[in-house]
Structure formats: C-alpha cells, structure tokens
Amino acid sequence: MAPSPCRRPWNPSATARLLAVVVAPQRSADSILQELRGRMDPLFLPRRIIRVPALPRNESGKLPRQRLLDLLAQSDACASGAA
C-alpha cells in the first residue's frame, strides 16, 4: 500500500488540529462553521471542514479508520499539499 500524500510522520510535539468530515451537499464549509460557532466553544471548532458525498462504512455500519484516512488523502484539503 502506498503511503498517503497527507499522512505525515507522527510528531509528539506537534499541535493537533481538529477537522470535520461532513456529509452536507447543500451547505458550504463556511455555513457549517457558522452554525458550529453558535453551538460550541471556539476551542473545539474544527480547523478544516471536508465535505464528502457519503461516509465510508463497512458491513456493520462502522467507519473504518483506514478508509477514512484514504478519504482524507483524496480530499481537496490534502490535494493542495500533495506532490
């Protein structure tokens, strides 16, 4: 399996940043963030909103970690930094 272009080596001193993977075809990332600002502490707001048509689920309905990582690697948010 080829390494994901978005995956960077784990760095224990790096600051972790939240992101949200959202299924909301009728909403923009800005409108989603605006809605979240009214509902949660700014400390917990995601830095990035990644909109997808559907979440990858396995047969039991769970979100497989590797499939989510692959989805993030393919997202526009990651593509801008990919080689």
mmCIF file of N, CA, C and O in Angstrom:
data_model
loop_
_atom_site.group_PDB
_atom_site.id
_atom_site.type_symbol
_atom_site.label_atom_id
_atom_site.label_comp_id
_atom_site.label_asym_id
_atom_site.label_seq_id
_atom_site.Cartn_x
_atom_site.Cartn_y
_atom_site.Cartn_z
ATOM 1 N N MET A 1 0.845 -1.178 0.000
ATOM 2 C CA MET A 1 0.000 0.000 0.000
ATOM 3 C C MET A 1 0.890 1.242 0.000
ATOM 4 O O MET A 1 1.785 1.373 0.816
ATOM 5 N N ALA A 2 0.637 2.144 -0.903
ATOM 6 C CA ALA A 2 1.417 3.381 -0.995
ATOM 7 C C ALA A 2 1.040 4.317 0.141
ATOM 8 O O ALA A 2 -0.117 4.371 0.548
ATOM 9 N N PRO A 3 1.998 5.061 0.687
ATOM 10 C CA PRO A 3 1.677 5.997 1.762
ATOM 11 C C PRO A 3 0.778 7.122 1.257
ATOM 12 O O PRO A 3 0.859 7.536 0.111
ATOM 13 N N SER A 4 -0.084 7.580 2.121
ATOM 14 C CA SER A 4 -0.986 8.678 1.787
ATOM 15 C C SER A 4 -0.183 9.964 1.635
ATOM 16 O O SER A 4 0.731 10.227 2.416
ATOM 17 N N PRO A 5 -0.518 10.811 0.642
ATOM 18 C CA PRO A 5 0.205 12.081 0.499
ATOM 19 C C PRO A 5 -0.059 13.039 1.648
ATOM 20 O O PRO A 5 0.697 13.965 1.868
ATOM 21 N N CYS A 6 -1.125 12.829 2.405
ATOM 22 C CA CYS A 6 -1.449 13.733 3.514
ATOM 23 C C CYS A 6 -0.886 13.253 4.841
ATOM 24 O O CYS A 6 -0.811 14.021 5.780
ATOM 25 N N ARG A 7 -0.546 12.003 4.933
ATOM 26 C CA ARG A 7 -0.061 11.473 6.198
ATOM 27 C C ARG A 7 1.368 11.905 6.408
ATOM 28 O O ARG A 7 2.220 11.719 5.580
ATOM 29 N N ARG A 8 1.595 12.508 7.511
ATOM 30 C CA ARG A 8 2.935 12.928 7.886
ATOM 31 C C ARG A 8 3.366 12.061 9.059
ATOM 32 O O ARG A 8 2.529 11.574 9.810
ATOM 33 N N PRO A 9 4.656 11.865 9.230
ATOM 34 C CA PRO A 9 5.105 11.078 10.376
ATOM 35 C C PRO A 9 4.579 11.679 11.679
ATOM 36 O O PRO A 9 4.477 12.898 11.815
ATOM 37 N N TRP A 10 4.213 10.820 12.615
ATOM 38 C CA TRP A 10 3.687 11.291 13.885
ATOM 39 C C TRP A 10 4.751 12.083 14.614
ATOM 40 O O TRP A 10 5.907 11.673 14.709
ATOM 41 N N ASN A 11 4.364 13.239 15.095
ATOM 42 C CA ASN A 11 5.280 14.118 15.806
ATOM 43 C C ASN A 11 4.653 14.440 17.162
ATOM 44 O O ASN A 11 3.680 15.184 17.234
ATOM 45 N N PRO A 12 5.185 13.894 18.255
ATOM 46 C CA PRO A 12 4.575 14.108 19.572
ATOM 47 C C PRO A 12 4.585 15.562 20.022
ATOM 48 O O PRO A 12 3.782 15.959 20.851
ATOM 49 N N SER A 13 5.451 16.395 19.457
ATOM 50 C CA SER A 13 5.483 17.801 19.862
ATOM 51 C C SER A 13 4.608 18.682 18.976
ATOM 52 O O SER A 13 4.464 19.870 19.243
ATOM 53 N N ALA A 14 4.021 18.116 17.934
ATOM 54 C CA ALA A 14 3.162 18.896 17.037
ATOM 55 C C ALA A 14 1.821 19.178 17.705
ATOM 56 O O ALA A 14 1.357 18.422 18.557
ATOM 57 N N THR A 15 1.200 20.269 17.329
ATOM 58 C CA THR A 15 -0.116 20.621 17.833
ATOM 59 C C THR A 15 -1.174 19.912 17.007
ATOM 60 O O THR A 15 -1.186 20.003 15.786
ATOM 61 N N ALA A 16 -2.060 19.203 17.671
ATOM 62 C CA ALA A 16 -3.141 18.503 16.978
ATOM 63 C C ALA A 16 -4.232 19.509 16.616
ATOM 64 O O ALA A 16 -4.530 20.420 17.389
ATOM 65 N N ARG A 17 -4.799 19.360 15.445
ATOM 66 C CA ARG A 17 -5.870 20.237 14.976
ATOM 67 C C ARG A 17 -7.080 19.393 14.604
ATOM 68 O O ARG A 17 -6.953 18.375 13.931
ATOM 69 N N LEU A 18 -8.241 19.841 15.041
ATOM 70 C CA LEU A 18 -9.476 19.142 14.707
ATOM 71 C C LEU A 18 -9.880 19.422 13.275
ATOM 72 O O LEU A 18 -9.661 20.521 12.754
ATOM 73 N N LEU A 19 -10.497 18.437 12.650
ATOM 74 C CA LEU A 19 -11.128 18.640 11.360
ATOM 75 C C LEU A 19 -12.446 17.892 11.389
ATOM 76 O O LEU A 19 -12.662 17.024 12.222
ATOM 77 N N ALA A 20 -13.332 18.252 10.490
ATOM 78 C CA ALA A 20 -14.629 17.601 10.416
ATOM 79 C C ALA A 20 -14.849 17.089 9.006
ATOM 80 O O ALA A 20 -14.618 17.805 8.039
ATOM 81 N N VAL A 21 -15.273 15.847 8.910
ATOM 82 C CA VAL A 21 -15.682 15.261 7.641
ATOM 83 C C VAL A 21 -17.199 15.273 7.675
ATOM 84 O O VAL A 21 -17.811 14.681 8.564
ATOM 85 N N VAL A 22 -17.809 15.973 6.720
ATOM 86 C CA VAL A 22 -19.234 16.268 6.784
ATOM 87 C C VAL A 22 -19.948 15.834 5.510
ATOM 88 O O VAL A 22 -19.460 16.074 4.411
ATOM 89 N N VAL A 23 -21.112 15.218 5.675
ATOM 90 C CA VAL A 23 -22.000 14.926 4.554
ATOM 91 C C VAL A 23 -23.102 15.986 4.614
ATOM 92 O O VAL A 23 -24.003 15.911 5.436
ATOM 93 N N ALA A 24 -22.960 17.009 3.802
ATOM 94 C CA ALA A 24 -23.923 18.116 3.769
ATOM 95 C C ALA A 24 -23.870 18.743 2.381
ATOM 96 O O ALA A 24 -23.284 19.814 2.197
ATOM 97 N N PRO A 25 -24.475 18.084 1.382
ATOM 98 C CA PRO A 25 -24.331 18.551 -0.001
ATOM 99 C C PRO A 25 -24.901 19.938 -0.264
ATOM 100 O O PRO A 25 -24.453 20.614 -1.189
ATOM 101 N N GLN A 26 -25.837 20.386 0.542
ATOM 102 C CA GLN A 26 -26.470 21.682 0.317
ATOM 103 C C GLN A 26 -25.812 22.826 1.093
ATOM 104 O O GLN A 26 -26.239 23.969 0.975
ATOM 105 N N ARG A 27 -24.799 22.520 1.890
ATOM 106 C CA ARG A 27 -24.178 23.532 2.749
ATOM 107 C C ARG A 27 -22.735 23.766 2.356
ATOM 108 O O ARG A 27 -22.019 22.852 1.984
ATOM 109 N N SER A 28 -22.298 24.999 2.514
ATOM 110 C CA SER A 28 -20.891 25.331 2.288
ATOM 111 C C SER A 28 -20.125 25.111 3.595
ATOM 112 O O SER A 28 -20.714 25.068 4.681
ATOM 113 N N ALA A 29 -18.819 25.004 3.476
ATOM 114 C CA ALA A 29 -17.990 24.854 4.671
ATOM 115 C C ALA A 29 -18.155 26.059 5.593
ATOM 116 O O ALA A 29 -18.206 25.923 6.814
ATOM 117 N N ASP A 30 -18.271 27.262 5.014
ATOM 118 C CA ASP A 30 -18.454 28.469 5.821
ATOM 119 C C ASP A 30 -19.767 28.439 6.597
ATOM 120 O O ASP A 30 -19.818 28.826 7.761
ATOM 121 N N SER A 31 -20.844 27.980 5.966
ATOM 122 C CA SER A 31 -22.134 27.948 6.669
ATOM 123 C C SER A 31 -22.119 26.898 7.782
ATOM 124 O O SER A 31 -22.734 27.092 8.830
ATOM 125 N N ILE A 32 -21.402 25.808 7.564
ATOM 126 C CA ILE A 32 -21.285 24.787 8.609
ATOM 127 C C ILE A 32 -20.517 25.346 9.800
ATOM 128 O O ILE A 32 -20.932 25.201 10.950
ATOM 129 N N LEU A 33 -19.410 26.023 9.531
ATOM 130 C CA LEU A 33 -18.639 26.631 10.623
ATOM 131 C C LEU A 33 -19.452 27.685 11.364
ATOM 132 O O LEU A 33 -19.389 27.781 12.592
ATOM 133 N N GLN A 34 -20.214 28.473 10.636
ATOM 134 C CA GLN A 34 -21.060 29.498 11.267
ATOM 135 C C GLN A 34 -22.060 28.846 12.226
ATOM 136 O O GLN A 34 -22.267 29.324 13.337
ATOM 137 N N GLU A 35 -22.663 27.767 11.792
ATOM 138 C CA GLU A 35 -23.613 27.037 12.645
ATOM 139 C C GLU A 35 -22.909 26.472 13.883
ATOM 140 O O GLU A 35 -23.428 26.558 14.996
ATOM 141 N N LEU A 36 -21.727 25.917 13.694
ATOM 142 C CA LEU A 36 -20.987 25.362 14.824
ATOM 143 C C LEU A 36 -20.573 26.442 15.817
ATOM 144 O O LEU A 36 -20.568 26.209 17.026
ATOM 145 N N ARG A 37 -20.234 27.628 15.331
ATOM 146 C CA ARG A 37 -19.838 28.733 16.232
ATOM 147 C C ARG A 37 -20.939 29.073 17.232
ATOM 148 O O ARG A 37 -20.651 29.482 18.351
ATOM 149 N N GLY A 38 -22.181 28.906 16.807
ATOM 150 C CA GLY A 38 -23.293 29.189 17.708
ATOM 151 C C GLY A 38 -23.610 28.066 18.672
ATOM 152 O O GLY A 38 -24.437 28.232 19.563
ATOM 153 N N ARG A 39 -22.966 26.924 18.507
ATOM 154 C CA ARG A 39 -23.304 25.752 19.310
ATOM 155 C C ARG A 39 -22.171 25.211 20.182
ATOM 156 O O ARG A 39 -22.411 24.380 21.048
ATOM 157 N N MET A 40 -20.943 25.629 19.895
ATOM 158 C CA MET A 40 -19.841 25.049 20.660
ATOM 159 C C MET A 40 -18.759 26.071 20.975
ATOM 160 O O MET A 40 -18.680 27.115 20.340
ATOM 161 N N ASP A 41 -17.970 25.741 21.944
ATOM 162 C CA ASP A 41 -16.861 26.594 22.356
ATOM 163 C C ASP A 41 -15.866 26.726 21.199
ATOM 164 O O ASP A 41 -15.546 25.732 20.545
ATOM 165 N N PRO A 42 -15.382 27.930 20.929
ATOM 166 C CA PRO A 42 -14.434 28.125 19.818
ATOM 167 C C PRO A 42 -13.193 27.240 19.899
ATOM 168 O O PRO A 42 -12.609 26.893 18.879
ATOM 169 N N LEU A 43 -12.817 26.848 21.094
ATOM 170 C CA LEU A 43 -11.663 25.968 21.273
ATOM 171 C C LEU A 43 -11.846 24.637 20.540
ATOM 172 O O LEU A 43 -10.885 24.033 20.085
ATOM 173 N N PHE A 44 -13.095 24.211 20.406
ATOM 174 C CA PHE A 44 -13.381 22.908 19.822
ATOM 175 C C PHE A 44 -13.839 22.975 18.371
ATOM 176 O O PHE A 44 -14.222 21.955 17.798
ATOM 177 N N LEU A 45 -13.795 24.135 17.765
ATOM 178 C CA LEU A 45 -14.185 24.250 16.359
ATOM 179 C C LEU A 45 -13.139 23.572 15.468
ATOM 180 O O LEU A 45 -11.941 23.712 15.699
ATOM 181 N N PRO A 46 -13.591 22.850 14.447
ATOM 182 C CA PRO A 46 -12.620 22.229 13.547
ATOM 183 C C PRO A 46 -11.889 23.283 12.725
ATOM 184 O O PRO A 46 -12.463 24.316 12.369
ATOM 185 N N ARG A 47 -10.629 23.035 12.444
ATOM 186 C CA ARG A 47 -9.848 23.941 11.601
ATOM 187 C C ARG A 47 -10.238 23.802 10.147
ATOM 188 O O ARG A 47 -10.193 24.742 9.385
ATOM 189 N N ARG A 48 -10.572 22.567 9.754
ATOM 190 C CA ARG A 48 -10.957 22.302 8.368
ATOM 191 C C ARG A 48 -12.289 21.571 8.338
ATOM 192 O O ARG A 48 -12.565 20.745 9.201
ATOM 193 N N ILE A 49 -13.064 21.880 7.332
ATOM 194 C CA ILE A 49 -14.301 21.162 7.047
ATOM 195 C C ILE A 49 -14.081 20.467 5.709
ATOM 196 O O ILE A 49 -13.776 21.118 4.709
ATOM 197 N N ILE A 50 -14.212 19.168 5.693
ATOM 198 C CA ILE A 50 -14.070 18.405 4.458
ATOM 199 C C ILE A 50 -15.435 17.830 4.122
ATOM 200 O O ILE A 50 -15.968 17.003 4.873
ATOM 201 N N ARG A 51 -16.007 18.301 3.030
ATOM 202 C CA ARG A 51 -17.333 17.843 2.607
ATOM 203 C C ARG A 51 -17.176 16.635 1.691
ATOM 204 O O ARG A 51 -16.360 16.647 0.783
ATOM 205 N N VAL A 52 -17.957 15.594 1.966
ATOM 206 C CA VAL A 52 -17.919 14.368 1.178
ATOM 207 C C VAL A 52 -19.348 13.963 0.814
ATOM 208 O O VAL A 52 -20.294 14.331 1.511
ATOM 209 N N PRO A 53 -19.525 13.209 -0.269
ATOM 210 C CA PRO A 53 -20.870 12.771 -0.656
ATOM 211 C C PRO A 53 -21.432 11.711 0.288
ATOM 212 O O PRO A 53 -22.646 11.614 0.473
ATOM 213 N N ALA A 54 -20.567 10.901 0.900
ATOM 214 C CA ALA A 54 -21.012 9.855 1.835
ATOM 215 C C ALA A 54 -19.817 9.424 2.678
ATOM 216 O O ALA A 54 -18.669 9.543 2.251
ATOM 217 N N LEU A 55 -20.101 8.926 3.865
ATOM 218 C CA LEU A 55 -19.053 8.384 4.720
ATOM 219 C C LEU A 55 -18.856 6.908 4.389
ATOM 220 O O LEU A 55 -19.836 6.189 4.167
ATOM 221 N N PRO A 56 -17.612 6.461 4.341
ATOM 222 C CA PRO A 56 -17.370 5.046 4.044
ATOM 223 C C PRO A 56 -17.727 4.194 5.264
ATOM 224 O O PRO A 56 -17.268 4.447 6.365
ATOM 225 N N ARG A 57 -18.570 3.219 5.058
ATOM 226 C CA ARG A 57 -18.985 2.344 6.161
ATOM 227 C C ARG A 57 -18.741 0.894 5.764
ATOM 228 O O ARG A 57 -18.848 0.533 4.597
ATOM 229 N N ASN A 58 -18.466 0.077 6.774
ATOM 230 C CA ASN A 58 -18.315 -1.347 6.498
ATOM 231 C C ASN A 58 -19.662 -2.045 6.656
ATOM 232 O O ASN A 58 -20.686 -1.391 6.866
ATOM 233 N N GLU A 59 -19.668 -3.370 6.574
ATOM 234 C CA GLU A 59 -20.909 -4.146 6.613
ATOM 235 C C GLU A 59 -21.694 -3.952 7.906
ATOM 236 O O GLU A 59 -22.920 -4.052 7.918
ATOM 237 N N SER A 60 -20.995 -3.662 9.005
ATOM 238 C CA SER A 60 -21.686 -3.477 10.288
ATOM 239 C C SER A 60 -22.015 -2.015 10.577
ATOM 240 O O SER A 60 -22.478 -1.679 11.654
ATOM 241 N N GLY A 61 -21.756 -1.129 9.598
ATOM 242 C CA GLY A 61 -22.115 0.273 9.752
ATOM 243 C C GLY A 61 -21.044 1.139 10.406
ATOM 244 O O GLY A 61 -21.260 2.329 10.621
ATOM 245 N N LYS A 62 -19.920 0.554 10.716
ATOM 246 C CA LYS A 62 -18.841 1.316 11.351
ATOM 247 C C LYS A 62 -18.015 2.061 10.304
ATOM 248 O O LYS A 62 -18.014 1.712 9.129
ATOM 249 N N LEU A 63 -17.303 3.097 10.773
ATOM 250 C CA LEU A 63 -16.421 3.868 9.903
ATOM 251 C C LEU A 63 -15.008 3.303 10.023
ATOM 252 O O LEU A 63 -14.340 3.530 11.033
ATOM 253 N N PRO A 64 -14.545 2.573 9.019
ATOM 254 C CA PRO A 64 -13.193 2.009 9.097
ATOM 255 C C PRO A 64 -12.136 3.117 9.065
ATOM 256 O O PRO A 64 -12.152 3.989 8.202
ATOM 257 N N ARG A 65 -11.235 3.076 10.007
ATOM 258 C CA ARG A 65 -10.214 4.123 10.148
ATOM 259 C C ARG A 65 -9.409 4.305 8.863
ATOM 260 O O ARG A 65 -9.203 5.422 8.407
ATOM 261 N N GLN A 66 -8.922 3.203 8.286
ATOM 262 C CA GLN A 66 -8.089 3.334 7.092
ATOM 263 C C GLN A 66 -8.868 3.934 5.928
ATOM 264 O O GLN A 66 -8.336 4.739 5.173
ATOM 265 N N ARG A 67 -10.125 3.584 5.781
ATOM 266 C CA ARG A 67 -10.922 4.156 4.691
ATOM 267 C C ARG A 67 -11.156 5.647 4.913
ATOM 268 O O ARG A 67 -11.186 6.418 3.965
ATOM 269 N N LEU A 68 -11.292 6.065 6.172
ATOM 270 C CA LEU A 68 -11.400 7.499 6.450
ATOM 271 C C LEU A 68 -10.094 8.213 6.120
ATOM 272 O O LEU A 68 -10.099 9.294 5.525
ATOM 273 N N LEU A 69 -8.975 7.610 6.486
ATOM 274 C CA LEU A 69 -7.681 8.213 6.160
ATOM 275 C C LEU A 69 -7.486 8.311 4.651
ATOM 276 O O LEU A 69 -6.978 9.319 4.148
ATOM 277 N N ASP A 70 -7.910 7.284 3.923
ATOM 278 C CA ASP A 70 -7.821 7.321 2.457
ATOM 279 C C ASP A 70 -8.700 8.427 1.889
ATOM 280 O O ASP A 70 -8.311 9.129 0.958
ATOM 281 N N LEU A 71 -9.879 8.597 2.467
ATOM 282 C CA LEU A 71 -10.796 9.653 2.035
ATOM 283 C C LEU A 71 -10.169 11.025 2.255
ATOM 284 O O LEU A 71 -10.225 11.899 1.387
ATOM 285 N N LEU A 72 -9.533 11.212 3.398
ATOM 286 C CA LEU A 72 -8.866 12.481 3.684
ATOM 287 C C LEU A 72 -7.723 12.732 2.720
ATOM 288 O O LEU A 72 -7.494 13.865 2.287
ATOM 289 N N ALA A 73 -7.010 11.677 2.367
ATOM 290 C CA ALA A 73 -5.887 11.812 1.440
ATOM 291 C C ALA A 73 -6.362 12.272 0.070
ATOM 292 O O ALA A 73 -5.636 12.953 -0.647
ATOM 293 N N GLN A 74 -7.568 11.920 -0.290
ATOM 294 C CA GLN A 74 -8.105 12.279 -1.599
ATOM 295 C C GLN A 74 -8.825 13.624 -1.588
ATOM 296 O O GLN A 74 -9.174 14.151 -2.645
ATOM 297 N N SER A 75 -9.064 14.178 -0.430
ATOM 298 C CA SER A 75 -9.842 15.420 -0.340
ATOM 299 C C SER A 75 -9.091 16.613 -0.909
ATOM 300 O O SER A 75 -7.873 16.616 -1.007
ATOM 301 N N ASP A 76 -9.826 17.625 -1.273
ATOM 302 C CA ASP A 76 -9.217 18.844 -1.782
ATOM 303 C C ASP A 76 -8.305 19.480 -0.746
ATOM 304 O O ASP A 76 -7.306 20.114 -1.103
ATOM 305 N N ALA A 77 -8.639 19.346 0.519
ATOM 306 C CA ALA A 77 -7.811 19.938 1.575
ATOM 307 C C ALA A 77 -6.416 19.336 1.570
ATOM 308 O O ALA A 77 -5.443 20.036 1.830
ATOM 309 N N CYS A 78 -6.292 18.052 1.254
ATOM 310 C CA CYS A 78 -4.993 17.399 1.212
ATOM 311 C C CYS A 78 -4.349 17.543 -0.156
ATOM 312 O O CYS A 78 -3.134 17.617 -0.255
ATOM 313 N N ALA A 79 -5.143 17.571 -1.210
ATOM 314 C CA ALA A 79 -4.605 17.584 -2.572
ATOM 315 C C ALA A 79 -3.729 18.803 -2.822
ATOM 316 O O ALA A 79 -2.767 18.735 -3.576
ATOM 317 N N SER A 80 -4.033 19.908 -2.172
ATOM 318 C CA SER A 80 -3.247 21.118 -2.406
ATOM 319 C C SER A 80 -1.802 20.959 -1.925
ATOM 320 O O SER A 80 -0.908 21.598 -2.439
ATOM 321 N N GLY A 81 -1.566 20.067 -0.957
ATOM 322 C CA GLY A 81 -0.219 19.864 -0.454
ATOM 323 C C GLY A 81 0.435 18.612 -0.995
ATOM 324 O O GLY A 81 1.566 18.324 -0.703
ATOM 325 N N ALA A 82 -0.294 17.858 -1.819
ATOM 326 C CA ALA A 82 0.252 16.613 -2.357
ATOM 327 C C ALA A 82 1.193 16.878 -3.528
ATOM 328 O O ALA A 82 1.051 17.840 -4.244
ATOM 329 N N ALA A 83 2.126 15.975 -3.695
ATOM 330 C CA ALA A 83 3.091 16.101 -4.805
ATOM 331 C C ALA A 83 2.503 15.568 -6.084
ATOM 332 O O ALA A 83 1.648 14.771 -6.116
#
